[in-house]
Structure formats: C-alpha cells, structure tokens
JSON list of C-alpha atoms in Angstrom, two decimals:
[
{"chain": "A", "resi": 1, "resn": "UNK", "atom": "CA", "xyz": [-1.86, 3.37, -7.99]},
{"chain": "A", "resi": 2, "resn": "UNK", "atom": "CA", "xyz": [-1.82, 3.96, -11.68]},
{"chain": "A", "resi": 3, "resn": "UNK", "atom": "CA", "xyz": [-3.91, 2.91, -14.88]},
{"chain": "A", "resi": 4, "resn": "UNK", "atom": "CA", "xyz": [-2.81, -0.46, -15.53]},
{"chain": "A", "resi": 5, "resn": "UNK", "atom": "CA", "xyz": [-2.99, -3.16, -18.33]},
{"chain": "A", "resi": 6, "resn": "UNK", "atom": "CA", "xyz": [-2.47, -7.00, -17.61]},
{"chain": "A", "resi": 7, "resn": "UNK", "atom": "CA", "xyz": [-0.32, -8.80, -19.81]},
{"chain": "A", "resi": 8, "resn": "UNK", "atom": "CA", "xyz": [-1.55, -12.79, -20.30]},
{"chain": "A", "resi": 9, "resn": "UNK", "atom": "CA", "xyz": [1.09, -15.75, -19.57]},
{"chain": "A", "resi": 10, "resn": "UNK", "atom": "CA", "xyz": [0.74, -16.81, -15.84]},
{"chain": "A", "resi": 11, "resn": "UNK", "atom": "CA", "xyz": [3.43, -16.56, -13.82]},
{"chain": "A", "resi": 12, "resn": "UNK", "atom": "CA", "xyz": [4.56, -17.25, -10.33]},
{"chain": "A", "resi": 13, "resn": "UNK", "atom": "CA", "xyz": [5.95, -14.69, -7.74]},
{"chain": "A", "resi": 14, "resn": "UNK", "atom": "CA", "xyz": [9.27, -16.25, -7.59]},
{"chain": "A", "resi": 15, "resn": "UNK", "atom": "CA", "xyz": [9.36, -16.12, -11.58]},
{"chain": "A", "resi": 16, "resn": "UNK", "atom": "CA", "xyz": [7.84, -12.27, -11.80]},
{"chain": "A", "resi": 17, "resn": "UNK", "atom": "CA", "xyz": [10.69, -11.52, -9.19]},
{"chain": "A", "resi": 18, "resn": "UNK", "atom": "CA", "xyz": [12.82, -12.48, -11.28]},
{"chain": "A", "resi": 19, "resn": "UNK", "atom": "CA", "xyz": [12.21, -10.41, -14.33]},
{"chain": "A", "resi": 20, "resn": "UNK", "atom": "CA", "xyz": [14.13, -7.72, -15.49]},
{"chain": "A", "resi": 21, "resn": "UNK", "atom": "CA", "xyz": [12.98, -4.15, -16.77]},
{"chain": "A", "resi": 22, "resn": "UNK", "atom": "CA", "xyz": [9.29, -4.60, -15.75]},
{"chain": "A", "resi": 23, "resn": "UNK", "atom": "CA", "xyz": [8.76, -0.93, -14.82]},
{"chain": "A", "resi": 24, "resn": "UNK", "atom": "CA", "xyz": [6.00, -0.57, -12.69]},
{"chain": "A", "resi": 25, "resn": "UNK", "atom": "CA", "xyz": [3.92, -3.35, -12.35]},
{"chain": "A", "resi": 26, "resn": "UNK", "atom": "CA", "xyz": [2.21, -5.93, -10.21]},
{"chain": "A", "resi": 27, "resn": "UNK", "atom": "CA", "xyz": [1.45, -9.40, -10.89]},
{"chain": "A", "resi": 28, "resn": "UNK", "atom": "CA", "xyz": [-2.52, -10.07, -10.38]},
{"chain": "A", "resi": 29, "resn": "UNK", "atom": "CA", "xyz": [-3.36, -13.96, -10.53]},
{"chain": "A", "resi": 30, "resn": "UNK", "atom": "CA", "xyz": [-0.55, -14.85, -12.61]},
{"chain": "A", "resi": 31, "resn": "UNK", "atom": "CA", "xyz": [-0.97, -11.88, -15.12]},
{"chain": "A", "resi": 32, "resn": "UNK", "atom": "CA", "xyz": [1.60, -9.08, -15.38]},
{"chain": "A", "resi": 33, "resn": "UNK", "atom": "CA", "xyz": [0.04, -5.86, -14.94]},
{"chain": "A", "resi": 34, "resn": "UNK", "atom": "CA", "xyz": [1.68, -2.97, -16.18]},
{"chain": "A", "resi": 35, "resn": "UNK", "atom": "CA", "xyz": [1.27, 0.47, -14.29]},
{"chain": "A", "resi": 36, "resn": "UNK", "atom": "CA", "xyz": [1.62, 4.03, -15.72]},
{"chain": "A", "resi": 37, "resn": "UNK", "atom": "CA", "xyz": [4.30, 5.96, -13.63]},
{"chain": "A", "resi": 38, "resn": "UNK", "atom": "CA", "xyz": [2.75, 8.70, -11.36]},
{"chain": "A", "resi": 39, "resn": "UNK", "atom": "CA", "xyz": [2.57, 12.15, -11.47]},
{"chain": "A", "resi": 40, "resn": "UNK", "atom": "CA", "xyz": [4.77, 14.67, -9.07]},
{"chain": "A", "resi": 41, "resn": "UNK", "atom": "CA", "xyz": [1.56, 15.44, -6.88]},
{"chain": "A", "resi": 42, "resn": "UNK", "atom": "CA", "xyz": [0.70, 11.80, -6.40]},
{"chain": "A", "resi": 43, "resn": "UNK", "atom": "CA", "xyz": [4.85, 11.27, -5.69]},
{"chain": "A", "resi": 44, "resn": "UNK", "atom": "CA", "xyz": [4.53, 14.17, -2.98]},
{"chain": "A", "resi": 45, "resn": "UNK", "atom": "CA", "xyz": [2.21, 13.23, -1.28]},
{"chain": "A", "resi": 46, "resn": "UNK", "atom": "CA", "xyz": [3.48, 9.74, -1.05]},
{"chain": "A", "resi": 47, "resn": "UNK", "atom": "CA", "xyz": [6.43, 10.54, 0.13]},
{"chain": "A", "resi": 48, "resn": "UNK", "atom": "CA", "xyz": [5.13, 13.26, 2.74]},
{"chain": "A", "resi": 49, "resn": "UNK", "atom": "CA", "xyz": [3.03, 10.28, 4.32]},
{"chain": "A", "resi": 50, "resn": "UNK", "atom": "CA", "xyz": [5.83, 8.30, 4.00]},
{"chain": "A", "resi": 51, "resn": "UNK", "atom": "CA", "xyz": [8.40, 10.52, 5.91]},
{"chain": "A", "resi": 52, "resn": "UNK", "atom": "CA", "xyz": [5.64, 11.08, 8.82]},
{"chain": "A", "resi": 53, "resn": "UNK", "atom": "CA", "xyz": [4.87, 7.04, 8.83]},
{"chain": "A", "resi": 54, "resn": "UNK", "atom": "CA", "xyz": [9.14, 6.91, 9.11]},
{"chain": "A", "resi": 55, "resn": "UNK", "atom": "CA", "xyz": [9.75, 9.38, 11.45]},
{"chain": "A", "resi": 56, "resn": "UNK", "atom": "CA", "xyz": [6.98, 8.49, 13.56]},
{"chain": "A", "resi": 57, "resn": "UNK", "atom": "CA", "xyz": [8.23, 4.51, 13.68]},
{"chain": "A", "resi": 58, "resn": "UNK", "atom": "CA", "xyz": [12.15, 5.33, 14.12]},
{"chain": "A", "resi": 59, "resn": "UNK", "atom": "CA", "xyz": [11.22, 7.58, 16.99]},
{"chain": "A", "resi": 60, "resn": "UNK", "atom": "CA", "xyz": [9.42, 4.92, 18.86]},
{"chain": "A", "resi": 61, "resn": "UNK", "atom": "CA", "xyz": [11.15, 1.71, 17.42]},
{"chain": "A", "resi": 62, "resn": "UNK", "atom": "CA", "xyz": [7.71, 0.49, 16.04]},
{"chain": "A", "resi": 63, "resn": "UNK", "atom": "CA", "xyz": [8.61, -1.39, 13.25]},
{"chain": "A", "resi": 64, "resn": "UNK", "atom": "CA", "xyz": [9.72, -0.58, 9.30]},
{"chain": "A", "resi": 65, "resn": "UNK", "atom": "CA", "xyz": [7.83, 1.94, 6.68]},
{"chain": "A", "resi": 66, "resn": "UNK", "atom": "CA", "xyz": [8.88, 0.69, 2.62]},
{"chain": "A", "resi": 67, "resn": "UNK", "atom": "CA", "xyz": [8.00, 2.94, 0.16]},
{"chain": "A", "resi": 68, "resn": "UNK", "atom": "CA", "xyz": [6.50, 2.04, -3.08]},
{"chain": "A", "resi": 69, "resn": "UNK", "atom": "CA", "xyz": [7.33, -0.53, -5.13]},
{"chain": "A", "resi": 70, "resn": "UNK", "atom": "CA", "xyz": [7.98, -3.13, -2.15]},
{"chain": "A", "resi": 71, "resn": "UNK", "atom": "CA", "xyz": [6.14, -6.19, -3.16]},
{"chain": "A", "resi": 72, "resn": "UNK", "atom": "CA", "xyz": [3.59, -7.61, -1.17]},
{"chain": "A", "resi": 73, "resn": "UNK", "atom": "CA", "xyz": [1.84, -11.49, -1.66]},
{"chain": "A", "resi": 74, "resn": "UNK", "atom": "CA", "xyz": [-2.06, -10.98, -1.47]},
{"chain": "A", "resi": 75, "resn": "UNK", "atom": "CA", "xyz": [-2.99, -14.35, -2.93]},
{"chain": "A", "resi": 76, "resn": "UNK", "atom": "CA", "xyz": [-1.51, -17.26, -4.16]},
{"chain": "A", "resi": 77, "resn": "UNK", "atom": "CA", "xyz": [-1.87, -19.91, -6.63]},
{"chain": "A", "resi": 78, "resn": "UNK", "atom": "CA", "xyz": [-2.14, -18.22, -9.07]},
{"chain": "A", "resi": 79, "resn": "UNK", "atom": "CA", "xyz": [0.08, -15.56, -7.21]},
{"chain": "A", "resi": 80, "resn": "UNK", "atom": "CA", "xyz": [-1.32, -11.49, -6.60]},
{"chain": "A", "resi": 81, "resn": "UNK", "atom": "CA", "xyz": [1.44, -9.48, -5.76]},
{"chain": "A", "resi": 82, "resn": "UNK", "atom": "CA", "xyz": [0.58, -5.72, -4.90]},
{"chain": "A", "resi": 83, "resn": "UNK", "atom": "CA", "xyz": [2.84, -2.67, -4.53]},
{"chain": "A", "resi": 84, "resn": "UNK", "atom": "CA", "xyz": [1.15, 0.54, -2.28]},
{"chain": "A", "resi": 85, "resn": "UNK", "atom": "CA", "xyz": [2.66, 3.44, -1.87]},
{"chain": "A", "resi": 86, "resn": "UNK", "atom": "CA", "xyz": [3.29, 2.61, 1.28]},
{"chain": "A", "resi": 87, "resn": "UNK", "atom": "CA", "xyz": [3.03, -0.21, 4.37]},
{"chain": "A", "resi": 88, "resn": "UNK", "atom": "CA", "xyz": [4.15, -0.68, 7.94]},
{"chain": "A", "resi": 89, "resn": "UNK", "atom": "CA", "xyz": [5.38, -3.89, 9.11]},
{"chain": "A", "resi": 90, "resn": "UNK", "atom": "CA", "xyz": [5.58, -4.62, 12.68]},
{"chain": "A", "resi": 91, "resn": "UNK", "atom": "CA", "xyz": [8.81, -5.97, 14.40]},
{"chain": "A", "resi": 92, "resn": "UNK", "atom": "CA", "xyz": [6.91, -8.46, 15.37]},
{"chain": "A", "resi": 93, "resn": "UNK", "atom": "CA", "xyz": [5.43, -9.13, 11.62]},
{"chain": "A", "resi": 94, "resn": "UNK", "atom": "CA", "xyz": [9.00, -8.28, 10.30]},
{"chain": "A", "resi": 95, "resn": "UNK", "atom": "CA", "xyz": [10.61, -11.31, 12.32]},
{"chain": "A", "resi": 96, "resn": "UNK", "atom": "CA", "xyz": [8.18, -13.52, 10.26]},
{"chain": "A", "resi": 97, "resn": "UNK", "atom": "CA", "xyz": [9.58, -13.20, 7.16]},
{"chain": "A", "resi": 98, "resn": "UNK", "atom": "CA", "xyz": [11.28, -15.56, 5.12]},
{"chain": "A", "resi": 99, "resn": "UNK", "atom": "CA", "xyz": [13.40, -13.63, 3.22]},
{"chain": "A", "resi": 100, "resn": "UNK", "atom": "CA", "xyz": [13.90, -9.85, 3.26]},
{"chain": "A", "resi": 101, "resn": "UNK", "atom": "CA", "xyz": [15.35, -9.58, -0.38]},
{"chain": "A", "resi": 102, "resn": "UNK", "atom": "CA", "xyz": [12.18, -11.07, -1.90]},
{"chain": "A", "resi": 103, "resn": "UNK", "atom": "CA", "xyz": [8.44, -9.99, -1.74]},
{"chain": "A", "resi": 104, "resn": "UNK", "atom": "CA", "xyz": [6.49, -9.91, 1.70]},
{"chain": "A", "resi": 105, "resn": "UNK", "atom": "CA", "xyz": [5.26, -13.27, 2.40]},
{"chain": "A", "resi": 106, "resn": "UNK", "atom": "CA", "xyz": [4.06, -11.88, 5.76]},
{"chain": "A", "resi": 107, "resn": "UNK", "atom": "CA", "xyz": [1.30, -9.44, 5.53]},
{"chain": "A", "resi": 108, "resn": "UNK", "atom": "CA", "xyz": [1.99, -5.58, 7.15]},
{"chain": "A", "resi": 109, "resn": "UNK", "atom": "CA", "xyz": [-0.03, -4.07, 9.26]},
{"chain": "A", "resi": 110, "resn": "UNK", "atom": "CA", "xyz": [-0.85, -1.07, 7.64]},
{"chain": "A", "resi": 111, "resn": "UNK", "atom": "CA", "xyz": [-1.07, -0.53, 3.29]},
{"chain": "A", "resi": 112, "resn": "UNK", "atom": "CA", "xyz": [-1.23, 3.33, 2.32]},
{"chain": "A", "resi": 113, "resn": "UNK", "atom": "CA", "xyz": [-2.70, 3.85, -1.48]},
{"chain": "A", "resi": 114, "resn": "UNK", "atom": "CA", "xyz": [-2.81, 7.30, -3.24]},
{"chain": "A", "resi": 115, "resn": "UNK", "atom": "CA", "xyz": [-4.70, 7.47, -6.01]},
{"chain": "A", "resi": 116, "resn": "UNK", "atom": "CA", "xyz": [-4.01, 8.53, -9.56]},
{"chain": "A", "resi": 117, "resn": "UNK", "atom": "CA", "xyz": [-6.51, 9.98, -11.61]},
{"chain": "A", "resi": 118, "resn": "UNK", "atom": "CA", "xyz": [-7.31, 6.75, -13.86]},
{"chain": "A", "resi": 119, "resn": "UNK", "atom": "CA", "xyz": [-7.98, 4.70, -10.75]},
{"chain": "A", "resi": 120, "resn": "UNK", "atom": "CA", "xyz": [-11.16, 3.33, -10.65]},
{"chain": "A", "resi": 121, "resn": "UNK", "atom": "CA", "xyz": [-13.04, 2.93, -7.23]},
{"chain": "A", "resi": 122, "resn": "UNK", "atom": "CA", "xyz": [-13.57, -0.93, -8.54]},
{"chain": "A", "resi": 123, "resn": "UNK", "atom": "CA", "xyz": [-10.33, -1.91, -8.99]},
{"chain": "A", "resi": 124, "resn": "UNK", "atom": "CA", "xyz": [-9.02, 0.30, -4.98]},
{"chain": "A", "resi": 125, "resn": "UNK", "atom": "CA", "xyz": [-12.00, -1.74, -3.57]},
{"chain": "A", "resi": 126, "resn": "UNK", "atom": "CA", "xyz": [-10.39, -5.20, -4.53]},
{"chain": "A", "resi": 127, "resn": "UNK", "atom": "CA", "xyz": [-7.08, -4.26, -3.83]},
{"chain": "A", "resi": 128, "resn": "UNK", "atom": "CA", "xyz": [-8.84, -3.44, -0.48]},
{"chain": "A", "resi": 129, "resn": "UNK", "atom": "CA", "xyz": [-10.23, -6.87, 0.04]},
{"chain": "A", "resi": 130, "resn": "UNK", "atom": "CA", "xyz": [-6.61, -8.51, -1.17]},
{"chain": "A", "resi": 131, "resn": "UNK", "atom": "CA", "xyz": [-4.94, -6.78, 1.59]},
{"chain": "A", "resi": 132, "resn": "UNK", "atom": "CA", "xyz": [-7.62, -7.94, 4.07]},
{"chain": "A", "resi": 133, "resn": "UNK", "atom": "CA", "xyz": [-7.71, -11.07, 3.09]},
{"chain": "A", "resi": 134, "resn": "UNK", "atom": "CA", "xyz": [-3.61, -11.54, 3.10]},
{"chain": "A", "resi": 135, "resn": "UNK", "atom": "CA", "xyz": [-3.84, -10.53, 7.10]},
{"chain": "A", "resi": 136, "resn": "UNK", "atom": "CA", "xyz": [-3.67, -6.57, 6.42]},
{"chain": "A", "resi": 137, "resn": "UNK", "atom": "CA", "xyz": [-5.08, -4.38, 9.94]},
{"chain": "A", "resi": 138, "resn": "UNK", "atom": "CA", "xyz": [-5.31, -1.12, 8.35]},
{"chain": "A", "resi": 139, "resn": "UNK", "atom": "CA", "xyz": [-5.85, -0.05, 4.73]},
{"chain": "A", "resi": 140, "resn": "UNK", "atom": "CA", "xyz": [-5.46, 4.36, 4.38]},
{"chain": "A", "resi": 141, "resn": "UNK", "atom": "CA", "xyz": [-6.70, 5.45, 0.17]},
{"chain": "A", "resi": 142, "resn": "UNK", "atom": "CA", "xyz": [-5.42, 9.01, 0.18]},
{"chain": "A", "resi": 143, "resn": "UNK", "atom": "CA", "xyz": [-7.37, 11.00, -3.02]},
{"chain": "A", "resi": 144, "resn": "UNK", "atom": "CA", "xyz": [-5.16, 14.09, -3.99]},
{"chain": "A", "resi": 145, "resn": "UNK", "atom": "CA", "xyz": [-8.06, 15.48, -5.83]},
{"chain": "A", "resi": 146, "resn": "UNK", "atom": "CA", "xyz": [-10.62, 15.24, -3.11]},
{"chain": "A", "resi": 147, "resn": "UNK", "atom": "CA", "xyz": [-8.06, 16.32, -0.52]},
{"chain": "A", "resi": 148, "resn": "UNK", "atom": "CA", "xyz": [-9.24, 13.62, 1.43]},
{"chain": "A", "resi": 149, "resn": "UNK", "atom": "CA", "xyz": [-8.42, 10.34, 3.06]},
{"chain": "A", "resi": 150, "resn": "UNK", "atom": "CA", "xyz": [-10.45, 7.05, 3.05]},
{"chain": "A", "resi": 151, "resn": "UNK", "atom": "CA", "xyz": [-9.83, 5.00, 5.82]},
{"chain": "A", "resi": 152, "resn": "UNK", "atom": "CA", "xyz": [-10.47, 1.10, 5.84]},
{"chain": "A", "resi": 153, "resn": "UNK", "atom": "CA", "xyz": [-10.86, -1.92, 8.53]},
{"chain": "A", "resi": 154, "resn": "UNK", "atom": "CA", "xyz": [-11.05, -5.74, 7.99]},
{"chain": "A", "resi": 155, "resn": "UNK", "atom": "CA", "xyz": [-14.51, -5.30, 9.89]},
{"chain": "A", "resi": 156, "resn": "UNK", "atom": "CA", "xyz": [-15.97, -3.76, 7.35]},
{"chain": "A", "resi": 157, "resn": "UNK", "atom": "CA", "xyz": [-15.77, 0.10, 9.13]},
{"chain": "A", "resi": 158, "resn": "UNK", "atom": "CA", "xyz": [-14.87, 2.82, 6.84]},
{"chain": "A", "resi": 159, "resn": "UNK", "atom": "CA", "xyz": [-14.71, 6.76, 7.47]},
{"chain": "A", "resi": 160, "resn": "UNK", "atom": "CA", "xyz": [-13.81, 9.31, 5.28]},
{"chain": "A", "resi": 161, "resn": "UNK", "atom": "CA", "xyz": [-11.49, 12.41, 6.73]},
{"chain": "A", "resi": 162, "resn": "UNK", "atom": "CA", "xyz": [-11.36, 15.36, 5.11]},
{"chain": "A", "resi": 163, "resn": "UNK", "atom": "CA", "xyz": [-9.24, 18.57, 6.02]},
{"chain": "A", "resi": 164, "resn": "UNK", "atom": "CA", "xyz": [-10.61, 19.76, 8.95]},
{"chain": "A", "resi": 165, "resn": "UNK", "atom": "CA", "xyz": [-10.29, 16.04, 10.10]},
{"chain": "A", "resi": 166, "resn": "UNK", "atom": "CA", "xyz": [-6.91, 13.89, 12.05]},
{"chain": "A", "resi": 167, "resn": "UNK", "atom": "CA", "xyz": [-6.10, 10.38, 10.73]},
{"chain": "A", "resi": 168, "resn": "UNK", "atom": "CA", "xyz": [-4.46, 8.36, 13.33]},
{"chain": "A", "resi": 169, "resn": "UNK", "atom": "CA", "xyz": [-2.98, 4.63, 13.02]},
{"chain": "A", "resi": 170, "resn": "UNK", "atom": "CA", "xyz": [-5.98, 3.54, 14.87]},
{"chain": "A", "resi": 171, "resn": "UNK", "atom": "CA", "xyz": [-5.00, 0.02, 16.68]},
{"chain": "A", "resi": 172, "resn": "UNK", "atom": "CA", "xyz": [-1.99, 0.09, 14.29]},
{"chain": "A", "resi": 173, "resn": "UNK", "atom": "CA", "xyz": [-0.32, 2.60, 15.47]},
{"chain": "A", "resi": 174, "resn": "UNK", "atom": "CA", "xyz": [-1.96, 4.11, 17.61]},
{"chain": "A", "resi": 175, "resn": "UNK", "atom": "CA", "xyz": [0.60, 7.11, 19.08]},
{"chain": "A", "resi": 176, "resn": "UNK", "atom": "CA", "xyz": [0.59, 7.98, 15.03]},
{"chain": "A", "resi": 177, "resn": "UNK", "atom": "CA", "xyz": [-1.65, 11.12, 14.48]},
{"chain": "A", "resi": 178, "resn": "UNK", "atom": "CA", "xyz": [-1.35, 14.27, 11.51]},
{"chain": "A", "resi": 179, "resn": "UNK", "atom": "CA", "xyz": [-3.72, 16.53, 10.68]},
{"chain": "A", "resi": 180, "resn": "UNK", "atom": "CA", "xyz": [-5.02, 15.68, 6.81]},
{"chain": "A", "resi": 181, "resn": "UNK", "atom": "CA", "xyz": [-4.28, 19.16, 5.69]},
{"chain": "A", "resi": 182, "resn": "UNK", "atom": "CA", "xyz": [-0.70, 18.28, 6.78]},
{"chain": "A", "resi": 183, "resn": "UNK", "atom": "CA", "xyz": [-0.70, 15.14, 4.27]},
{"chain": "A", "resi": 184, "resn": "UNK", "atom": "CA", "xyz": [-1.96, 17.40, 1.30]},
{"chain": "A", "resi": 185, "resn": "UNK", "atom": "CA", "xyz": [0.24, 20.67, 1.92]}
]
C-alpha cells in the first residue's frame, strides 16, 4: 500500500484495464487512484512473504501466489479494484475464473498488505472489509515499522503477532507456518 490520490471520472474495470501508463494505481468506485511507488524495505519484505507463500504452494500443489499489482474486483457498480502485495488463489478458486489475462473476478483466499509509511489505519481497515466482503478467507497487514503482523478473519477475529510470535495460513493454508522474525529479516 502507498499514499494515494483519486482522480474523478468514473470508470469501469474493463475500461481502467484498459488504460495505458497508469503506474500504480487502483480503481476505488469508479475513481482512479493513484499510488506512490514503495520503498526497498516495503519491496523486501513483500517479496520475502511472497517467495515463502510460493514455495510453500508449489511444494504441495495448493494453488497460485501473484505478486503485486494483480488486480482484484472488491465491488462493483461502480467497480473497486484492489492490488495487495500479495494473494493466494485456490485451484479450486482458480478454476472459477473467467479470464486469467484480466482482473480476478473470483475472490482469493488469502490478501497479504504491507504497509507504507503514509498508510492510514482508516483507509487498511476498508480495504479489509472490501476483501471480506468480495469472498476473501484470510486478510495478513504486515507493518515493517512495528515489525509486526496483523492478522484478519471475515468473523471479525483479529490477533496481532509480533517477533517472538508464528503466523500460519490458519484454515487457508493451514501446513503454511514462518516465524515473523523470518518475514522481517
């Protein structure tokens, strides 16, 4: 996640999909919302969830990890389309899709945000609620400055791991498990 600012004519997915040098943006109700790019800690730690998440999937033929940037419907009419860091969709979810050069119409299972320092806890808690709301299982908030990793359930059940703490893909994926000091070294 990155500070953003929302640009005003409504669009659709299919039209915002089709737009050329965006940068890094997300489309929230029909508004274009343009992203600062992230810093190298933010990108590291990304990426080191995102290799374990990978690695961890292959290995048992779970399902697919896509980095940041893939595109993922949260509402529509007026369309929301979100980019995390990272998400895990199911083979099972995966099937489900209607076409695999396009945004997500089908909703992972798990949505992996890091933060950036200008996020604000207001606008991580509705992104929250979008994913839960699109059919998301498992929503992990990873804060690089905290060294610490919120983790989030449609139910409404929320923990907070710090280093001497394991996350695990709870119901998700639940073989997955790394030690937080692992995410943040």
């Amino acid at each position: 996640m990155a500070f953003s600012e929302t640009l005003q004519e409504s669009i659709t997915g299919d039209a915002f999909f089709q737009m050329q040098d965006t940068g890094r943006c997300e489309l929230v109700q029909g508004g274009v919302t343009n992203m600062s790019p992230a810093g190298k800690h933010h990108g590291k730690i990304a990426n080191t969830i995102g290799v374990l998440l990978t690695l961890h999937t292959k290995e048992k033929k779970l399902g697919t990890i896509c980095a940041a940037e893939t595109g993922i419907y949260t509402q529509r009419n007026p369309d929301t389309i979100r980019a995390p860091d990272s998400l895990f969709i199911s083979k099972e979810r995966e099937a489900e899709i209607s076409d695999h050069t396009k945004y997500l119409d089908v909703a992972p299972e798990l949505v992996v945000e890091v933060l950036c320092p200008n996020d604000t806890w207001t606008e991580v808690e509705t992104k929250i609620e979008e994913y839960f709301s699109a059919g998301v299982c498992l929503v992990w908030v990873i804060d690089p400055e905290q060294e610490i990793v919120a983790v989030y359930h449609p139910t409404g059940e929320r923990s907070r791991l710090t280093k001497t703490d394991t996350l695990t893909g709870s119901n998700v994926l639940p073989s997955f498990s790394v030690s937080i000091t692992e995410i943040f070294e």
